[in-house]
Amino acid sequence: MKLDKIKKLSEKQLSSMVAKSEFDIQCEIVNYCRLNKILCFSVPNEAARSNSKYIKSGVMPGVSDLIILLPNVALFVEVKNQTGRQSDKQLAFQTKVELLGFKYFLVRSLEDFKSII
């Protein structure tokens, strides 16, 4: 694309051209946690969503992408890209977590994540 055309693009159009995937954002967060010795892990439910064997063993649809453990604090973090939206099951999980008194966050970038810890 030529420079004059790029200059005419809106900020939203520009950001969509360089938007990161949810996977890339999550990897950045995990790397940040590892570098800073923050206990962080993912619950990879995607692969087992429709398999009743995994559901019986504890897989739960809607579980947040990451769980962060700090001293006396557990954070549940859902990662979305700039246009991503939570599913109904993710919203239901968020409600359950918050009713139990835990913190749940939706983050769209490493910078969002840094602002919560």
A tleap script that builds the chain and sets N, CA, C and O, in Angstrom:
source leaprc.protein.ff14SB
mol = sequence {
  NMET LYS LEU ASP LYS ILE LYS LYS LEU SER
  GLU LYS GLN LEU SER SER MET VAL ALA LYS
  SER GLU PHE ASP ILE GLN CYS GLU ILE VAL
  ASN TYR CYS ARG LEU ASN LYS ILE LEU CYS
  PHE SER VAL PRO ASN GLU ALA ALA ARG SER
  ASN SER LYS TYR ILE LYS SER GLY VAL MET
  PRO GLY VAL SER ASP LEU ILE ILE LEU LEU
  PRO ASN VAL ALA LEU PHE VAL GLU VAL LYS
  ASN GLN THR GLY ARG GLN SER ASP LYS GLN
  LEU ALA PHE GLN THR LYS VAL GLU LEU LEU
  GLY PHE LYS TYR PHE LEU VAL ARG SER LEU
  GLU ASP PHE LYS SER ILE CILE
}
set mol.1.N position { 0.846 -1.168 0.000 }
set mol.1.CA position { 0.000 0.000 0.000 }
set mol.1.C position { 0.893 1.233 0.000 }
set mol.1.O position { 1.904 1.272 0.701 }
set mol.2.N position { 0.528 2.225 -0.773 }
set mol.2.CA position { 1.336 3.426 -0.884 }
set mol.2.C position { 1.137 4.336 0.318 }
set mol.2.O position { 0.086 4.322 0.959 }
set mol.3.N position { 2.155 5.121 0.610 }
set mol.3.CA position { 2.164 5.978 1.776 }
set mol.3.C position { 0.989 6.954 1.801 }
set mol.3.O position { 0.397 7.175 2.857 }
set mol.4.N position { 0.646 7.537 0.659 }
set mol.4.CA position { -0.466 8.501 0.639 }
set mol.4.C position { -1.795 7.830 0.998 }
set mol.4.O position { -2.653 8.462 1.614 }
set mol.5.N position { -1.977 6.572 0.626 }
set mol.5.CA position { -3.193 5.848 0.991 }
set mol.5.C position { -3.200 5.492 2.473 }
set mol.5.O position { -4.248 5.520 3.118 }
set mol.6.N position { -2.042 5.161 3.004 }
set mol.6.CA position { -1.932 4.827 4.417 }
set mol.6.C position { -2.281 6.045 5.268 }
set mol.6.O position { -2.954 5.909 6.289 }
set mol.7.N position { -1.837 7.218 4.867 }
set mol.7.CA position { -2.105 8.443 5.612 }
set mol.7.C position { -3.594 8.759 5.683 }
set mol.7.O position { -4.040 9.430 6.614 }
set mol.8.N position { -4.356 8.290 4.725 }
set mol.8.CA position { -5.789 8.571 4.672 }
set mol.8.C position { -6.621 7.581 5.491 }
set mol.8.O position { -7.819 7.791 5.683 }
set mol.9.N position { -6.003 6.520 5.965 }
set mol.9.CA position { -6.732 5.524 6.742 }
set mol.9.C position { -7.049 6.050 8.136 }
set mol.9.O position { -6.274 6.816 8.709 }
set mol.10.N position { -8.177 5.641 8.670 }
set mol.10.CA position { -8.545 6.014 10.038 }
set mol.10.C position { -7.695 5.217 11.022 }
set mol.10.O position { -7.045 4.239 10.651 }
set mol.11.N position { -7.710 5.649 12.279 }
set mol.11.CA position { -6.963 4.935 13.313 }
set mol.11.C position { -7.466 3.503 13.456 }
set mol.11.O position { -6.671 2.584 13.651 }
set mol.12.N position { -8.769 3.309 13.361 }
set mol.12.CA position { -9.352 1.967 13.469 }
set mol.12.C position { -8.877 1.083 12.316 }
set mol.12.O position { -8.545 -0.085 12.522 }
set mol.13.N position { -8.844 1.638 11.110 }
set mol.13.CA position { -8.380 0.861 9.955 }
set mol.13.C position { -6.913 0.492 10.112 }
set mol.13.O position { -6.508 -0.628 9.800 }
set mol.14.N position { -6.123 1.436 10.596 }
set mol.14.CA position { -4.698 1.166 10.796 }
set mol.14.C position { -4.479 0.082 11.845 }
set mol.14.O position { -3.672 -0.827 11.647 }
set mol.15.N position { -5.208 0.181 12.973 }
set mol.15.CA position { -5.006 -0.805 14.032 }
set mol.15.C position { -5.464 -2.187 13.599 }
set mol.15.O position { -4.890 -3.187 14.030 }
set mol.16.N position { -6.488 -2.264 12.754 }
set mol.16.CA position { -6.940 -3.576 12.298 }
set mol.16.C position { -5.920 -4.224 11.374 }
set mol.16.O position { -5.863 -5.450 11.272 }
set mol.17.N position { -5.121 -3.413 10.706 }
set mol.17.CA position { -4.090 -3.958 9.819 }
set mol.17.C position { -2.969 -4.611 10.615 }
set mol.17.O position { -2.320 -5.538 10.131 }
set mol.18.N position { -2.740 -4.138 11.822 }
set mol.18.CA position { -1.654 -4.671 12.633 }
set mol.18.C position { -2.175 -5.365 13.894 }
set mol.18.O position { -1.408 -5.627 14.821 }
set mol.19.N position { -3.461 -5.658 13.928 }
set mol.19.CA position { -4.068 -6.270 15.110 }
set mol.19.C position { -3.437 -7.627 15.405 }
set mol.19.O position { -3.164 -8.420 14.504 }
set mol.20.N position { -3.220 -7.863 16.678 }
set mol.20.CA position { -2.668 -9.147 17.109 }
set mol.20.C position { -3.796 -10.125 17.352 }
set mol.20.O position { -4.921 -9.736 17.666 }
set mol.21.N position { -3.485 -11.383 17.204 }
set mol.21.CA position { -4.462 -12.422 17.506 }
set mol.21.C position { -4.540 -12.611 19.015 }
set mol.21.O position { -3.635 -12.211 19.749 }
set mol.22.N position { -5.624 -13.222 19.469 }
set mol.22.CA position { -5.761 -13.517 20.895 }
set mol.22.C position { -4.633 -14.428 21.361 }
set mol.22.O position { -4.123 -14.278 22.471 }
set mol.23.N position { -4.248 -15.371 20.511 }
set mol.23.CA position { -3.143 -16.274 20.842 }
set mol.23.C position { -1.858 -15.481 21.076 }
set mol.23.O position { -1.148 -15.727 22.051 }
set mol.24.N position { -1.555 -14.531 20.185 }
set mol.24.CA position { -0.336 -13.737 20.326 }
set mol.24.C position { -0.362 -12.892 21.595 }
set mol.24.O position { 0.646 -12.783 22.292 }
set mol.25.N position { -1.512 -12.294 21.894 }
set mol.25.CA position { -1.644 -11.483 23.106 }
set mol.25.C position { -1.444 -12.359 24.338 }
set mol.25.O position { -0.736 -11.978 25.270 }
set mol.26.N position { -2.072 -13.534 24.336 }
set mol.26.CA position { -1.934 -14.438 25.480 }
set mol.26.C position { -0.481 -14.866 25.654 }
set mol.26.O position { 0.006 -14.920 26.783 }
set mol.27.N position { 0.211 -15.165 24.578 }
set mol.27.CA position { 1.625 -15.546 24.667 }
set mol.27.C position { 2.474 -14.416 25.242 }
set mol.27.O position { 3.379 -14.667 26.038 }
set mol.28.N position { 2.192 -13.179 24.849 }
set mol.28.CA position { 2.915 -12.034 25.406 }
set mol.28.C position { 2.701 -11.949 26.921 }
set mol.28.O position { 3.642 -11.693 27.672 }
set mol.29.N position { 1.476 -12.161 27.357 }
set mol.29.CA position { 1.163 -12.106 28.787 }
set mol.29.C position { 1.884 -13.216 29.538 }
set mol.29.O position { 2.479 -12.973 30.587 }
set mol.30.N position { 1.833 -14.427 29.009 }
set mol.30.CA position { 2.500 -15.558 29.657 }
set mol.30.C position { 4.007 -15.307 29.737 }
set mol.30.O position { 4.622 -15.563 30.771 }
set mol.31.N position { 4.600 -14.811 28.659 }
set mol.31.CA position { 6.039 -14.511 28.674 }
set mol.31.C position { 6.366 -13.443 29.716 }
set mol.31.O position { 7.361 -13.556 30.432 }
set mol.32.N position { 5.529 -12.406 29.802 }
set mol.32.CA position { 5.720 -11.358 30.797 }
set mol.32.C position { 5.677 -11.959 32.205 }
set mol.32.O position { 6.520 -11.648 33.047 }
set mol.33.N position { 4.691 -12.819 32.449 }
set mol.33.CA position { 4.571 -13.452 33.765 }
set mol.33.C position { 5.803 -14.293 34.084 }
set mol.33.O position { 6.327 -14.233 35.196 }
set mol.34.N position { 6.252 -15.058 33.135 }
set mol.34.CA position { 7.417 -15.911 33.371 }
set mol.34.C position { 8.658 -15.076 33.676 }
set mol.34.O position { 9.429 -15.403 34.578 }
set mol.35.N position { 8.841 -13.997 32.917 }
set mol.35.CA position { 10.001 -13.126 33.145 }
set mol.35.C position { 9.946 -12.449 34.506 }
set mol.35.O position { 10.980 -12.141 35.098 }
set mol.36.N position { 8.735 -12.221 34.997 }
set mol.36.CA position { 8.566 -11.526 36.272 }
set mol.36.C position { 8.204 -12.458 37.423 }
set mol.36.O position { 7.774 -12.013 38.487 }
set mol.37.N position { 8.385 -13.758 37.194 }
set mol.37.CA position { 8.149 -14.780 38.216 }
set mol.37.C position { 6.745 -14.708 38.809 }
set mol.37.O position { 6.556 -14.863 40.015 }
set mol.38.N position { 5.766 -14.469 37.940 }
set mol.38.CA position { 4.356 -14.456 38.325 }
set mol.38.C position { 3.772 -15.806 37.940 }
set mol.38.O position { 3.905 -16.235 36.794 }
set mol.39.N position { 3.128 -16.478 38.885 }
set mol.39.CA position { 2.541 -17.791 38.607 }
set mol.39.C position { 1.299 -17.610 37.734 }
set mol.39.O position { 0.310 -16.999 38.140 }
set mol.40.N position { 1.382 -18.147 36.554 }
set mol.40.CA position { 0.342 -17.950 35.542 }
set mol.40.C position { 0.189 -19.257 34.774 }
set mol.40.O position { 1.178 -19.881 34.391 }
set mol.41.N position { -1.063 -19.667 34.552 }
set mol.41.CA position { -1.267 -20.868 33.744 }
set mol.41.C position { -2.564 -20.755 32.965 }
set mol.41.O position { -3.459 -19.981 33.306 }
set mol.42.N position { -2.637 -21.549 31.915 }
set mol.42.CA position { -3.841 -21.549 31.088 }
set mol.42.C position { -4.607 -22.844 31.308 }
set mol.42.O position { -4.057 -23.859 31.736 }
set mol.43.N position { -5.887 -22.770 31.000 }
set mol.43.CA position { -6.756 -23.939 31.059 }
set mol.43.C position { -7.227 -24.174 29.627 }
set mol.43.O position { -8.183 -23.540 29.181 }
set mol.44.N position { -6.571 -25.070 28.908 }
set mol.44.CA position { -6.884 -25.244 27.480 }
set mol.44.C position { -8.149 -26.078 27.244 }
set mol.44.O position { -8.070 -27.268 26.938 }
set mol.45.N position { -9.291 -25.451 27.388 }
set mol.45.CA position { -10.571 -26.139 27.227 }
set mol.45.C position { -10.992 -26.321 25.775 }
set mol.45.O position { -11.824 -27.179 25.482 }
set mol.46.N position { -10.441 -25.541 24.869 }
set mol.46.CA position { -10.910 -25.561 23.478 }
set mol.46.C position { -10.888 -26.952 22.857 }
set mol.46.O position { -11.834 -27.346 22.176 }
set mol.47.N position { -9.826 -27.684 23.088 }
set mol.47.CA position { -9.650 -28.975 22.432 }
set mol.47.C position { -10.641 -30.026 22.916 }
set mol.47.O position { -10.896 -31.010 22.222 }
set mol.48.N position { -11.192 -29.820 24.091 }
set mol.48.CA position { -12.031 -30.865 24.682 }
set mol.48.C position { -13.493 -30.458 24.836 }
set mol.48.O position { -14.263 -31.168 25.482 }
set mol.49.N position { -13.879 -29.349 24.265 }
set mol.49.CA position { -15.223 -28.816 24.475 }
set mol.49.C position { -16.351 -29.799 24.232 }
set mol.49.O position { -17.299 -29.860 25.016 }
set mol.50.N position { -16.266 -30.554 23.176 }
set mol.50.CA position { -17.396 -31.418 22.830 }
set mol.50.C position { -17.173 -32.885 23.203 }
set mol.50.O position { -17.974 -33.741 22.829 }
set mol.51.N position { -16.127 -33.179 23.914 }
set mol.51.CA position { -15.812 -34.550 24.275 }
set mol.51.C position { -16.295 -34.815 25.707 }
set mol.51.O position { -15.740 -34.270 26.661 }
set mol.52.N position { -17.323 -35.648 25.852 }
set mol.52.CA position { -17.928 -35.884 27.170 }
set mol.52.C position { -16.926 -36.468 28.170 }
set mol.52.O position { -17.062 -36.247 29.373 }
set mol.53.N position { -15.936 -37.200 27.696 }
set mol.53.CA position { -14.915 -37.748 28.590 }
set mol.53.C position { -14.201 -36.611 29.321 }
set mol.53.O position { -13.976 -36.696 30.528 }
set mol.54.N position { -13.846 -35.553 28.601 }
set mol.54.CA position { -13.155 -34.434 29.220 }
set mol.54.C position { -14.089 -33.625 30.113 }
set mol.54.O position { -13.676 -33.130 31.162 }
set mol.55.N position { -15.331 -33.492 29.702 }
set mol.55.CA position { -16.301 -32.764 30.518 }
set mol.55.C position { -16.470 -33.471 31.864 }
set mol.55.O position { -16.541 -32.819 32.906 }
set mol.56.N position { -16.535 -34.810 31.842 }
set mol.56.CA position { -16.643 -35.585 33.084 }
set mol.56.C position { -15.421 -35.380 33.974 }
set mol.56.O position { -15.527 -35.443 35.199 }
set mol.57.N position { -14.262 -35.134 33.363 }
set mol.57.CA position { -13.035 -34.990 34.145 }
set mol.57.C position { -12.792 -33.557 34.615 }
set mol.57.O position { -11.781 -33.283 35.261 }
set mol.58.N position { -13.715 -32.636 34.294 }
set mol.58.CA position { -13.598 -31.290 34.855 }
set mol.58.C position { -13.492 -30.150 33.872 }
set mol.58.O position { -13.460 -28.991 34.284 }
set mol.59.N position { -13.435 -30.439 32.589 }
set mol.59.CA position { -13.405 -29.351 31.607 }
set mol.59.C position { -14.708 -28.572 31.737 }
set mol.59.O position { -15.788 -29.159 31.805 }
set mol.60.N position { -14.599 -27.261 31.771 }
set mol.60.CA position { -15.783 -26.418 31.946 }
set mol.60.C position { -15.804 -25.344 30.852 }
set mol.60.O position { -14.892 -24.520 30.775 }
set mol.61.N position { -16.818 -25.352 30.024 }
set mol.61.CA position { -16.923 -24.318 28.987 }
set mol.61.C position { -16.972 -22.917 29.614 }
set mol.61.O position { -17.638 -22.704 30.627 }
set mol.62.N position { -16.267 -21.981 29.005 }
set mol.62.CA position { -16.300 -20.599 29.449 }
set mol.62.C position { -15.206 -20.197 30.412 }
set mol.62.O position { -15.073 -19.018 30.738 }
set mol.63.N position { -14.403 -21.172 30.883 }
set mol.63.CA position { -13.327 -20.855 31.829 }
set mol.63.C position { -12.380 -19.840 31.199 }
set mol.63.O position { -12.100 -19.890 30.002 }
set mol.64.N position { -11.897 -18.925 32.021 }
set mol.64.CA position { -11.005 -17.872 31.521 }
set mol.64.C position { -9.740 -18.479 30.925 }
set mol.64.O position { -9.344 -19.594 31.262 }
set mol.65.N position { -9.118 -17.714 30.028 }
set mol.65.CA position { -7.910 -18.183 29.340 }
set mol.65.C position { -6.745 -18.392 30.290 }
set mol.65.O position { -5.987 -19.353 30.154 }
set mol.66.N position { -6.605 -17.492 31.251 }
set mol.66.CA position { -5.472 -17.552 32.169 }
set mol.66.C position { -5.936 -17.422 33.609 }
set mol.66.O position { -6.924 -16.751 33.908 }
set mol.67.N position { -5.207 -18.074 34.485 }
set mol.67.CA position { -5.398 -17.903 35.919 }
set mol.67.C position { -4.054 -17.443 36.465 }
set mol.67.O position { -3.019 -18.063 36.221 }
set mol.68.N position { -4.094 -16.346 37.205 }
set mol.68.CA position { -2.891 -15.738 37.751 }
set mol.68.C position { -2.982 -15.863 39.265 }
set mol.68.O position { -3.982 -15.477 39.870 }
set mol.69.N position { -1.925 -16.409 39.877 }
set mol.69.CA position { -1.894 -16.547 41.327 }
set mol.69.C position { -0.818 -15.640 41.902 }
set mol.69.O position { 0.368 -15.766 41.599 }
set mol.70.N position { -1.276 -14.724 42.740 }
set mol.70.CA position { -0.405 -13.810 43.468 }
set mol.70.C position { -0.581 -14.128 44.953 }
set mol.70.O position { -1.485 -14.886 45.304 }
set mol.71.N position { 0.242 -13.580 45.822 }
set mol.71.CA position { 0.050 -13.866 47.245 }
set mol.71.C position { -1.382 -13.541 47.697 }
set mol.71.O position { -1.811 -12.388 47.651 }
set mol.72.N position { -2.100 -14.560 48.127 }
set mol.72.CA position { -3.472 -14.449 48.642 }
set mol.72.C position { -4.480 -13.895 47.633 }
set mol.72.O position { -5.541 -13.410 48.028 }
set mol.73.N position { -4.167 -13.959 46.357 }
set mol.73.CA position { -5.063 -13.428 45.324 }
set mol.73.C position { -5.043 -14.350 44.113 }
set mol.73.O position { -3.986 -14.790 43.661 }
set mol.74.N position { -6.234 -14.632 43.599 }
set mol.74.CA position { -6.358 -15.362 42.331 }
set mol.74.C position { -7.081 -14.445 41.346 }
set mol.74.O position { -8.139 -13.897 41.657 }
set mol.75.N position { -6.505 -14.284 40.168 }
set mol.75.CA position { -7.101 -13.462 39.120 }
set mol.75.C position { -7.463 -14.360 37.942 }
set mol.75.O position { -6.694 -15.241 37.556 }
set mol.76.N position { -8.625 -14.126 37.386 }
set mol.76.CA position { -9.080 -14.861 36.207 }
set mol.76.C position { -9.060 -13.881 35.044 }
set mol.76.O position { -9.688 -12.824 35.097 }
set mol.77.N position { -8.327 -14.245 33.986 }
set mol.77.CA position { -8.096 -13.314 32.887 }
set mol.77.C position { -8.571 -13.919 31.571 }
set mol.77.O position { -8.117 -14.988 31.163 }
set mol.78.N position { -9.478 -13.227 30.926 }
set mol.78.CA position { -9.944 -13.608 29.594 }
set mol.78.C position { -9.243 -12.694 28.589 }
set mol.78.O position { -9.243 -11.473 28.747 }
set mol.79.N position { -8.652 -13.288 27.567 }
set mol.79.CA position { -7.912 -12.542 26.554 }
set mol.79.C position { -8.751 -12.456 25.286 }
set mol.79.O position { -9.232 -13.463 24.766 }
set mol.80.N position { -8.914 -11.239 24.808 }
set mol.80.CA position { -9.612 -11.007 23.544 }
set mol.80.C position { -8.795 -10.034 22.712 }
set mol.80.O position { -8.062 -9.205 23.252 }
set mol.81.N position { -8.923 -10.138 21.405 }
set mol.81.CA position { -8.288 -9.130 20.555 }
set mol.81.C position { -9.172 -7.888 20.552 }
set mol.81.O position { -10.144 -7.814 21.303 }
set mol.82.N position { -8.842 -6.928 19.725 }
set mol.82.CA position { -9.566 -5.650 19.744 }
set mol.82.C position { -11.049 -5.783 19.392 }
set mol.82.O position { -11.856 -4.950 19.803 }
set mol.83.N position { -11.411 -6.804 18.648 }
set mol.83.CA position { -12.811 -6.960 18.240 }
set mol.83.C position { -13.495 -8.153 18.899 }
set mol.83.O position { -14.686 -8.379 18.686 }
set mol.84.N position { -12.756 -8.912 19.694 }
set mol.84.CA position { -13.302 -10.120 20.304 }
set mol.84.C position { -14.367 -9.828 21.345 }
set mol.84.O position { -14.322 -8.813 22.039 }
set mol.85.N position { -15.330 -10.741 21.440 }
set mol.85.CA position { -16.415 -10.613 22.416 }
set mol.85.C position { -16.523 -11.906 23.206 }
set mol.85.O position { -16.249 -12.989 22.688 }
set mol.86.N position { -16.925 -11.784 24.461 }
set mol.86.CA position { -17.112 -12.959 25.300 }
set mol.86.C position { -18.356 -13.726 24.853 }
set mol.86.O position { -19.364 -13.145 24.451 }
set mol.87.N position { -18.248 -15.035 24.936 }
set mol.87.CA position { -19.401 -15.887 24.658 }
set mol.87.C position { -20.329 -15.871 25.876 }
set mol.87.O position { -19.955 -15.397 26.948 }
set mol.88.N position { -21.533 -16.391 25.696 }
set mol.88.CA position { -22.468 -16.493 26.819 }
set mol.88.C position { -21.879 -17.337 27.946 }
set mol.88.O position { -22.058 -17.015 29.120 }
set mol.89.N position { -21.178 -18.415 27.595 }
set mol.89.CA position { -20.583 -19.277 28.617 }
set mol.89.C position { -19.449 -18.563 29.353 }
set mol.89.O position { -19.263 -18.769 30.552 }
set mol.90.N position { -18.700 -17.733 28.650 }
set mol.90.CA position { -17.644 -16.964 29.297 }
set mol.90.C position { -18.241 -15.923 30.247 }
set mol.90.O position { -17.718 -15.702 31.339 }
set mol.91.N position { -19.330 -15.289 29.831 }
set mol.91.CA position { -20.001 -14.326 30.703 }
set mol.91.C position { -20.568 -15.008 31.947 }
set mol.91.O position { -20.507 -14.454 33.044 }
set mol.92.N position { -21.117 -16.204 31.775 }
set mol.92.CA position { -21.649 -16.954 32.918 }
set mol.92.C position { -20.523 -17.336 33.877 }
set mol.92.O position { -20.692 -17.255 35.093 }
set mol.93.N position { -19.382 -17.749 33.340 }
set mol.93.CA position { -18.232 -18.089 34.187 }
set mol.93.C position { -17.758 -16.853 34.941 }
set mol.93.O position { -17.461 -16.927 36.133 }
set mol.94.N position { -17.685 -15.724 34.256 }
set mol.94.CA position { -17.292 -14.477 34.909 }
set mol.94.C position { -18.203 -14.171 36.090 }
set mol.94.O position { -17.726 -13.804 37.164 }
set mol.95.N position { -19.492 -14.316 35.898 }
set mol.95.CA position { -20.461 -14.058 36.969 }
set mol.95.C position { -20.206 -14.977 38.161 }
set mol.95.O position { -20.217 -14.523 39.305 }
set mol.96.N position { -19.978 -16.263 37.905 }
set mol.96.CA position { -19.723 -17.223 38.995 }
set mol.96.C position { -18.456 -16.851 39.768 }
set mol.96.O position { -18.436 -16.881 40.999 }
set mol.97.N position { -17.403 -16.501 39.031 }
set mol.97.CA position { -16.133 -16.136 39.662 }
set mol.97.C position { -16.316 -14.911 40.550 }
set mol.97.O position { -15.843 -14.885 41.686 }
set mol.98.N position { -16.998 -13.907 40.035 }
set mol.98.CA position { -17.178 -12.672 40.789 }
set mol.98.C position { -18.093 -12.874 42.001 }
set mol.98.O position { -17.878 -12.256 43.043 }
set mol.99.N position { -19.109 -13.732 41.874 }
set mol.99.CA position { -19.973 -14.029 43.021 }
set mol.99.C position { -19.205 -14.725 44.138 }
set mol.99.O position { -19.567 -14.609 45.309 }
set mol.100.N position { -18.161 -15.439 43.785 }
set mol.100.CA position { -17.313 -16.100 44.778 }
set mol.100.C position { -16.279 -15.144 45.382 }
set mol.100.O position { -15.522 -15.523 46.276 }
set mol.101.N position { -16.254 -13.898 44.883 }
set mol.101.CA position { -15.356 -12.895 45.450 }
set mol.101.C position { -14.007 -12.772 44.780 }
set mol.101.O position { -13.121 -12.090 45.295 }
set mol.102.N position { -13.833 -13.419 43.641 }
set mol.102.CA position { -12.569 -13.317 42.920 }
set mol.102.C position { -12.648 -12.233 41.860 }
set mol.102.O position { -13.734 -11.788 41.488 }
set mol.103.N position { -11.487 -11.815 41.379 }
set mol.103.CA position { -11.418 -10.783 40.348 }
set mol.103.C position { -11.315 -11.445 38.974 }
set mol.103.O position { -10.573 -12.408 38.780 }
set mol.104.N position { -12.073 -10.906 38.042 }
set mol.104.CA position { -12.098 -11.397 36.664 }
set mol.104.C position { -11.838 -10.198 35.772 }
set mol.104.O position { -12.428 -9.134 35.958 }
set mol.105.N position { -10.953 -10.374 34.803 }
set mol.105.CA position { -10.596 -9.269 33.921 }
set mol.105.C position { -10.657 -9.696 32.463 }
set mol.105.O position { -10.300 -10.822 32.115 }
set mol.106.N position { -11.104 -8.801 31.637 }
set mol.106.CA position { -11.042 -8.956 30.185 }
set mol.106.C position { -9.928 -8.034 29.717 }
set mol.106.O position { -9.988 -6.822 29.923 }
set mol.107.N position { -8.912 -8.611 29.088 }
set mol.107.CA position { -7.793 -7.796 28.604 }
set mol.107.C position { -7.643 -7.963 27.103 }
set mol.107.O position { -7.939 -9.019 26.542 }
set mol.108.N position { -7.180 -6.905 26.471 }
set mol.108.CA position { -7.020 -6.903 25.022 }
set mol.108.C position { -5.571 -6.649 24.589 }
set mol.108.O position { -5.279 -6.548 23.397 }
set mol.109.N position { -4.681 -6.548 25.560 }
set mol.109.CA position { -3.273 -6.303 25.251 }
set mol.109.C position { -2.424 -6.593 26.483 }
set mol.109.O position { -2.936 -6.729 27.594 }
set mol.110.N position { -1.135 -6.684 26.264 }
set mol.110.CA position { -0.201 -6.837 27.379 }
set mol.110.C position { -0.293 -5.612 28.297 }
set mol.110.O position { -0.186 -5.739 29.517 }
set mol.111.N position { -0.486 -4.455 27.721 }
set mol.111.CA position { -0.589 -3.228 28.522 }
set mol.111.C position { -1.821 -3.291 29.432 }
set mol.111.O position { -1.752 -2.895 30.596 }
set mol.112.N position { -2.949 -3.787 28.905 }
set mol.112.CA position { -4.132 -3.979 29.750 }
set mol.112.C position { -3.790 -4.888 30.919 }
set mol.112.O position { -4.140 -4.596 32.063 }
set mol.113.N position { -3.110 -5.984 30.636 }
set mol.113.CA position { -2.753 -6.937 31.682 }
set mol.113.C position { -1.866 -6.295 32.732 }
set mol.113.O position { -2.101 -6.458 33.929 }
set mol.114.N position { -0.844 -5.562 32.293 }
set mol.114.CA position { 0.071 -4.918 33.246 }
set mol.114.C position { -0.665 -3.972 34.181 }
set mol.114.O position { -0.262 -3.798 35.331 }
set mol.115.N position { -1.739 -3.362 33.701 }
set mol.115.CA position { -2.483 -2.394 34.519 }
set mol.115.C position { -3.282 -3.064 35.639 }
set mol.115.O position { -3.722 -2.385 36.566 }
set mol.116.N position { -3.479 -4.387 35.569 }
set mol.116.CA position { -4.271 -5.055 36.611 }
set mol.116.C position { -3.423 -5.735 37.671 }
set mol.116.O position { -3.936 -6.129 38.719 }
set mol.117.N position { -2.115 -5.879 37.407 }
set mol.117.CA position { -1.295 -6.550 38.427 }
set mol.117.C position { -0.345 -5.581 39.102 }
set mol.117.O position { 0.417 -5.977 39.984 }
savepdb mol mol.pdb
quit
